[in-house]
């Protein structure tokens, strides 16, 4: 059976609820539901009305928006411990993004009212939310600068590093990255074909390898150099 | 410069004309007076830097009058504007909130007067007033929306669409002058290019194209909007 008790949740220390007491969480979140999603299943549709937040237990969720000419743009990948929907909660609006499971995902759904009650009862959570929002803005504004200042190749190296280091559970450098080419291309607004070229070039240079359709970073230092445009030509 | 603006001309926070437009309006009178007590101010000339990316924040800046750009300088000297700020806005708060160094540089776009509050005063208010922290969260999530919109445009749109989008952003943010047509700000072609994420040369070229097609009218650095709907269309924004 899956964990449905916040007290036993191993992810608590990585999440926004880190500083909340177990008893309080269990009391307030008594209505939470553990939901399962298959690969490619849609968790939130863009413009769905806000009903609650999702706390990811297992798997990876793609958070994306429909941009220009109905092209998808991936804003971020949510990992276990991440919460989806905080900003929709704050603005009390419909979701301005879509969330899709890219592998099998289990997530706790916390209804709107319960989340609100936690905010009222435990002010420490607002400090955490402020921190989360600050980090998200910083990461996006960093990418805005990268889009205008870096080549697609450099941006892709940067994206791989940020995906690899964002994994909250472990910081192993050679964690396989299991995203589809299409999703990776949609994080930097390039085409699948162009991204294939970059990946095969990275593969030739022994920076990454492809194992069972998953990307594994082989050489972090080299990748970092590519990301800052300091790659040696040799 | 300082002599032209005496301290007496900067009102106390509780009497500030910008109070209702700022996040401080939610504070009670005692808290506002506390802000006034610790407040200092500075007069900046156009193009002066308020804070540098990478420096440690010491406090919060609140724009009393004027305009500021928040920008990130790339390794190769290319500059990208990530946000603009105007009268009543606070800047440099994110570094304070996440106890980080400044993630970008702030530079004035015109002569600007900025008030300054020490770090501790701001953070104490945030801890003690839950309404104020909720207001701060709202402000942050608004900023996040804008940033997400911007990155999507930057990654997916053509340069001409982005330039038109940058002009629409300027209209939305700074408003129009009394003639209901001229954008209420003076920016260099380079700055507009740095919002749209393109070079100065391309910025000049696209603006002059828009001018030729009578969508905008350039007169010096002022930009007059001639055909707003057409501008929306070029920007690929559905009205």
PDB file of N, CA and C in Angstrom, chain A residues 153 156-157 160-161 173-174 198-210 215-227 231:
ATOM      1  N   UNK A 153      22.533  24.907 -28.371  1.00  0.00           N
ATOM      2  CA  UNK A 153      23.424  23.882 -27.819  1.00  0.00           C
ATOM      3  C   UNK A 153      23.795  24.200 -26.363  1.00  0.00           C
ATOM      4  N   UNK A 156      20.790  23.797 -24.121  1.00  0.00           N
ATOM      5  CA  UNK A 156      20.446  22.398 -23.862  1.00  0.00           C
ATOM      6  C   UNK A 156      21.365  21.824 -22.777  1.00  0.00           C
ATOM      7  N   UNK A 157      22.659  22.162 -22.849  1.00  0.00           N
ATOM      8  CA  UNK A 157      23.598  21.713 -21.811  1.00  0.00           C
ATOM      9  C   UNK A 157      23.142  22.242 -20.449  1.00  0.00           C
ATOM     10  N   UNK A 160      20.098  20.279 -19.207  1.00  0.00           N
ATOM     11  CA  UNK A 160      20.451  18.953 -18.678  1.00  0.00           C
ATOM     12  C   UNK A 160      21.012  19.079 -17.269  1.00  0.00           C
ATOM     13  N   UNK A 161      21.868  20.071 -17.058  1.00  0.00           N
ATOM     14  CA  UNK A 161      22.462  20.256 -15.731  1.00  0.00           C
ATOM     15  C   UNK A 161      21.375  20.593 -14.719  1.00  0.00           C
ATOM     16  N   UNK A 173      25.294  12.155 -10.223  1.00  0.00           N
ATOM     17  CA  UNK A 173      25.514  12.797 -11.520  1.00  0.00           C
ATOM     18  C   UNK A 173      25.015  11.921 -12.654  1.00  0.00           C
ATOM     19  N   UNK A 174      25.093  10.606 -12.497  1.00  0.00           N
ATOM     20  CA  UNK A 174      24.756   9.759 -13.634  1.00  0.00           C
ATOM     21  C   UNK A 174      23.337   9.188 -13.570  1.00  0.00           C
ATOM     22  N   UNK A 198      22.222  17.643 -31.753  1.00  0.00           N
ATOM     23  CA  UNK A 198      23.024  18.052 -30.593  1.00  0.00           C
ATOM     24  C   UNK A 198      23.323  16.845 -29.710  1.00  0.00           C
ATOM     25  N   UNK A 199      22.301  16.025 -29.469  1.00  0.00           N
ATOM     26  CA  UNK A 199      22.505  14.866 -28.600  1.00  0.00           C
ATOM     27  C   UNK A 199      23.527  13.905 -29.208  1.00  0.00           C
ATOM     28  N   UNK A 200      23.442  13.693 -30.539  1.00  0.00           N
ATOM     29  CA  UNK A 200      24.390  12.747 -31.117  1.00  0.00           C
ATOM     30  C   UNK A 200      25.800  13.338 -31.086  1.00  0.00           C
ATOM     31  N   UNK A 201      25.894  14.654 -31.191  1.00  0.00           N
ATOM     32  CA  UNK A 201      27.195  15.298 -31.062  1.00  0.00           C
ATOM     33  C   UNK A 201      27.733  15.158 -29.622  1.00  0.00           C
ATOM     34  N   UNK A 202      26.864  15.355 -28.642  1.00  0.00           N
ATOM     35  CA  UNK A 202      27.261  15.189 -27.237  1.00  0.00           C
ATOM     36  C   UNK A 202      27.684  13.737 -27.000  1.00  0.00           C
ATOM     37  N   UNK A 203      26.985  12.837 -27.665  1.00  0.00           N
ATOM     38  CA  UNK A 203      27.285  11.415 -27.560  1.00  0.00           C
ATOM     39  C   UNK A 203      28.684  11.115 -28.137  1.00  0.00           C
ATOM     40  N   UNK A 204      28.954  11.683 -29.308  1.00  0.00           N
ATOM     41  CA  UNK A 204      30.270  11.492 -29.930  1.00  0.00           C
ATOM     42  C   UNK A 204      31.390  12.008 -29.041  1.00  0.00           C
ATOM     43  N   UNK A 205      31.121  13.092 -28.363  1.00  0.00           N
ATOM     44  CA  UNK A 205      32.158  13.703 -27.532  1.00  0.00           C
ATOM     45  C   UNK A 205      32.184  13.108 -26.132  1.00  0.00           C
ATOM     46  N   UNK A 206      31.385  12.058 -25.924  1.00  0.00           N
ATOM     47  CA  UNK A 206      31.366  11.365 -24.639  1.00  0.00           C
ATOM     48  C   UNK A 206      30.856  12.213 -23.477  1.00  0.00           C
ATOM     49  N   UNK A 207      30.036  13.177 -23.776  1.00  0.00           N
ATOM     50  CA  UNK A 207      29.470  14.020 -22.726  1.00  0.00           C
ATOM     51  C   UNK A 207      28.224  13.353 -22.149  1.00  0.00           C
ATOM     52  N   UNK A 208      27.413  12.780 -23.017  1.00  0.00           N
ATOM     53  CA  UNK A 208      26.253  12.005 -22.572  1.00  0.00           C
ATOM     54  C   UNK A 208      26.238  10.683 -23.342  1.00  0.00           C
ATOM     55  N   UNK A 209      25.550   9.693 -22.801  1.00  0.00           N
ATOM     56  CA  UNK A 209      25.279   8.490 -23.584  1.00  0.00           C
ATOM     57  C   UNK A 209      23.791   8.207 -23.517  1.00  0.00           C
ATOM     58  N   UNK A 210      23.348   7.373 -24.440  1.00  0.00           N
ATOM     59  CA  UNK A 210      21.932   7.009 -24.453  1.00  0.00           C
ATOM     60  C   UNK A 210      21.818   5.542 -24.058  1.00  0.00           C
ATOM     61  N   UNK A 215      18.821   9.421 -21.260  1.00  0.00           N
ATOM     62  CA  UNK A 215      20.080  10.143 -21.354  1.00  0.00           C
ATOM     63  C   UNK A 215      20.830  10.002 -20.039  1.00  0.00           C
ATOM     64  N   UNK A 216      22.112   9.686 -20.117  1.00  0.00           N
ATOM     65  CA  UNK A 216      22.932   9.656 -18.909  1.00  0.00           C
ATOM     66  C   UNK A 216      24.092  10.626 -19.109  1.00  0.00           C
ATOM     67  N   UNK A 217      24.256  11.503 -18.140  1.00  0.00           N
ATOM     68  CA  UNK A 217      25.357  12.460 -18.237  1.00  0.00           C
ATOM     69  C   UNK A 217      26.653  11.754 -17.858  1.00  0.00           C
ATOM     70  N   UNK A 218      27.611  11.761 -18.784  1.00  0.00           N
ATOM     71  CA  UNK A 218      28.882  11.078 -18.529  1.00  0.00           C
ATOM     72  C   UNK A 218      29.915  12.038 -17.964  1.00  0.00           C
ATOM     73  N   UNK A 219      29.932  13.221 -18.521  1.00  0.00           N
ATOM     74  CA  UNK A 219      30.987  14.154 -18.155  1.00  0.00           C
ATOM     75  C   UNK A 219      30.378  15.502 -17.762  1.00  0.00           C
ATOM     76  N   UNK A 220      30.189  15.650 -16.461  1.00  0.00           N
ATOM     77  CA  UNK A 220      29.542  16.852 -15.951  1.00  0.00           C
ATOM     78  C   UNK A 220      30.362  18.106 -16.220  1.00  0.00           C
ATOM     79  N   UNK A 221      31.692  17.968 -16.062  1.00  0.00           N
ATOM     80  CA  UNK A 221      32.567  19.141 -16.237  1.00  0.00           C
ATOM     81  C   UNK A 221      32.490  19.664 -17.668  1.00  0.00           C
ATOM     82  N   UNK A 222      32.567  18.714 -18.608  1.00  0.00           N
ATOM     83  CA  UNK A 222      32.517  19.114 -20.004  1.00  0.00           C
ATOM     84  C   UNK A 222      31.173  19.781 -20.312  1.00  0.00           C
ATOM     85  N   UNK A 223      30.109  19.179 -19.774  1.00  0.00           N
ATOM     86  CA  UNK A 223      28.770  19.714 -20.007  1.00  0.00           C
ATOM     87  C   UNK A 223      28.659  21.136 -19.449  1.00  0.00           C
ATOM     88  N   UNK A 224      29.238  21.351 -18.274  1.00  0.00           N
ATOM     89  CA  UNK A 224      29.203  22.694 -17.669  1.00  0.00           C
ATOM     90  C   UNK A 224      29.955  23.688 -18.536  1.00  0.00           C
ATOM     91  N   UNK A 225      31.076  23.238 -19.087  1.00  0.00           N
ATOM     92  CA  UNK A 225      31.846  24.133 -19.960  1.00  0.00           C
ATOM     93  C   UNK A 225      31.043  24.496 -21.200  1.00  0.00           C
ATOM     94  N   UNK A 226      30.346  23.496 -21.770  1.00  0.00           N
ATOM     95  CA  UNK A 226      29.510  23.780 -22.945  1.00  0.00           C
ATOM     96  C   UNK A 226      28.432  24.800 -22.570  1.00  0.00           C
ATOM     97  N   UNK A 227      27.846  24.609 -21.382  1.00  0.00           N
ATOM     98  CA  UNK A 227      26.742  25.478 -20.963  1.00  0.00           C
ATOM     99  C   UNK A 227      27.171  26.930 -20.845  1.00  0.00           C
ATOM    100  N   UNK A 231      33.616  25.741 -24.113  1.00  0.00           N
ATOM    101  CA  UNK A 231      34.050  24.443 -24.595  1.00  0.00           C
ATOM    102  C   UNK A 231      35.318  24.583 -25.424  1.00  0.00           C
TER     103      UNK A 231
END
